[in-house]
């Protein structure tokens, strides 16, 4: 990187840090025995359909976001976390509290464990708590699939070996926020400080232990035009598939509080991606995946001002088609989507590139 | 090589020129957009993303594109290139704006082997500090870049204003592009403030949402709803058009609105009425009015610098936006700084303005003059006549033929608003303070004019007699009152007869106004001989040598070489050449070494050679700054020169 690019990167870092303001200090101490959130949805599990439980454990939050690195420009997950790090027992209580939602359900089930950071980071989740949780899952025969989330640097051989050993023959997938395969985009636009190499290594470690990997692909970080973002997401999908991931999860940026994205959005200098763009990336991903890689998308705040949206008239149809696609991988659900706003989106793709004026 | 050549003519910073891209020559001002349907428009697109074209285009470089890929991406040999920037990054703070420029500077070095710097266009970031801007522009300039693109968000708020203000700090030789959301009603203002290339992207954006643009508003087209009538060819089939056709129709219609308002602006520039057009657009919206006011306030000196000394025969000054228009404010400023009242005056007569210009040609003023003559006879020369008016403030009789005093056109109801009254009062105070305190002021005014005198009264030392405060100054009774007052004053002040000195007074006052204080006494010394008519031409001679002549049509003096030599020591309005003599009838910017920065287009200028000898006089065709900065173009039309 040139000097100037390095300075641009450090300016983004500082701006991202500043955007957090006092939000991190002002986090409240939450009930350490309750998860931040837990919900169930119908989902694809292997080739069948079943119930998936998502658990967001309340932890101290992502180390990257807590540090003076400023965290990622679009992410405020750490605000869901707690100002005090829960003990191992408390973490296990959170897990059990959430698991009670599955009491009446029958196989096949899936469990997805998120934290406001990395499940495999021992500073967030001590290894005894992690193993206790994984063992509880291993003891439940209904559960066929487990998804964990972590930054790639915590995906280490020894840890993955342990996870595989405990969970036995279940489908395991580790979700990692690749966001973009472009180093420039990842460092300048997202401020996510790991390189593509460490992501590729993590995928390899997973493969070695028959653990799948899920690449979170970000659509439209700040400082990109709509078309920059669209092309970057497609390229990232391509690169993630080439790296050998088992699932692509497309995340259109939504405007979260106390982030750099929010600051820009309030100044009219950011617009979340169009649903047209989301659909185009999903079509592309479906094509590139050739049915051997899973493609999912569960956009936050979709159809709202802070989330991916179109003109307002067609948003509901788009969002439900996207959900349908995630469930069925049937790309034809997009065939009937039409709206007058398509021309405005197409204009935006062309004109933002030339004018560098954010089109809202 | 790509080149921008500034052509001849100005009205404010607006100019015409040529943008030469290889074998194609685009006349500026120029519209730019995605469309290739219009021959005269310059197309733009993004390198590697939009289809390339056989004609030269403006190609935007994506930030992520590797410089070594530029060649394979299909860049045309004569395409201009918009340097890469991250969208919105400069909105963070002034440091990120600096980084945005620095990154582009790095890019220039990377690609200069592939793309000649004359083809590059700098993107000007938001938030950039003026001094940083200037110093970076210097860097780009020294690397051979001559074009800058400014961003407009269309709100006519601080972003758009900042872009205009930054543009005013660009060297005169640079091409200025306005990109972003630009409504047709803003086109005259952008052209006026010196933008040469204007983006029509908004024509497509609105068309895509079913909006038809008009010159100064817009209309949402809904099927089944009554629509405005448009006689353009595109709109013939608008009734019942289906969505995709409708977009095409609206795009074409909307583009035509840009074409037409830009052509209107160019035509107005050529006839000296661009300022008037810009002022008339302030009524489109409050935002339009406020950005115009801010422009006048914040970059007045830039606008004034390029505003010609003379202008249209008829200058309409209609609303408050005219009070500080450059021609008007410059008149007030020069009058205050340079004008000296003639000697020997004992009475100052304040008169109302007339609709007809010059005032002396109006019926009312002919009658005032009769009243003066009738009351004072051969002592009439003891009276200084001053006309009160808005928004010029005051016009001494000697200067009534100067621009814009002889040309302005206002709604003459005599109801001045507070700002006009205060402008008038200030001018009157300044004027009276230049006169002997023992002079008697006769205020032959009523209504709003009277308000001006009353507002000034406490701040002047002379005593003021009101002739007709209740009735219109032009009525028979009022004129009687004026005549009686003057008769009384003649007796009380024991006014002596004086030979008529009208010709000297006109030429002296004009010389001071035109060339600065002191010029009048140099060009018209006591022994000067004047002949001619104030309404045609006055010739001034010293010892039989012609020095200068006053041309009533322009209200200005033309110098002879002799006159130029006389005032050369004042060190004003000079143009210095590198050569010993002038060849031909024009002097081009390329031959000018230095020029007085106070020169405006249309000024009478004195041409010096490399020995500082006067070698010619003529009329400037550009401002002094342009003479220094431009490498081409006609700078001076020579009238007289030293023959070799
Ligand atoms: S996206 Fe992941 S790494 Fe980035 S701040 Fe959020 S939790 Fe941390
Ligand atoms: Zn729509
Ligand atoms: Zn039409």
GROMACS .gro file of C-alpha atoms in nm, chain B residues 340-345 381-382 501 505 508 521 526:
model
   13
  700UNK     CA    1  -1.408   6.424  -0.674
  701UNK     CA    2  -1.681   6.687  -0.715
  702UNK     CA    3  -1.596   6.980  -0.944
  703UNK     CA    4  -1.457   7.297  -0.787
  704UNK     CA    5  -1.647   7.620  -0.728
  705UNK     CA    6  -1.983   7.470  -0.634
  741UNK     CA    7  -2.241   7.660  -1.297
  742UNK     CA    8  -2.237   7.715  -0.918
  861UNK     CA    9  -1.752   7.436  -1.755
  865UNK     CA   10  -1.643   6.863  -1.554
  868UNK     CA   11  -1.246   6.517  -1.547
  881UNK     CA   12  -0.641   6.679  -1.343
  886UNK     CA   13  -0.619   7.428  -1.667
   0.00000   0.00000   0.00000
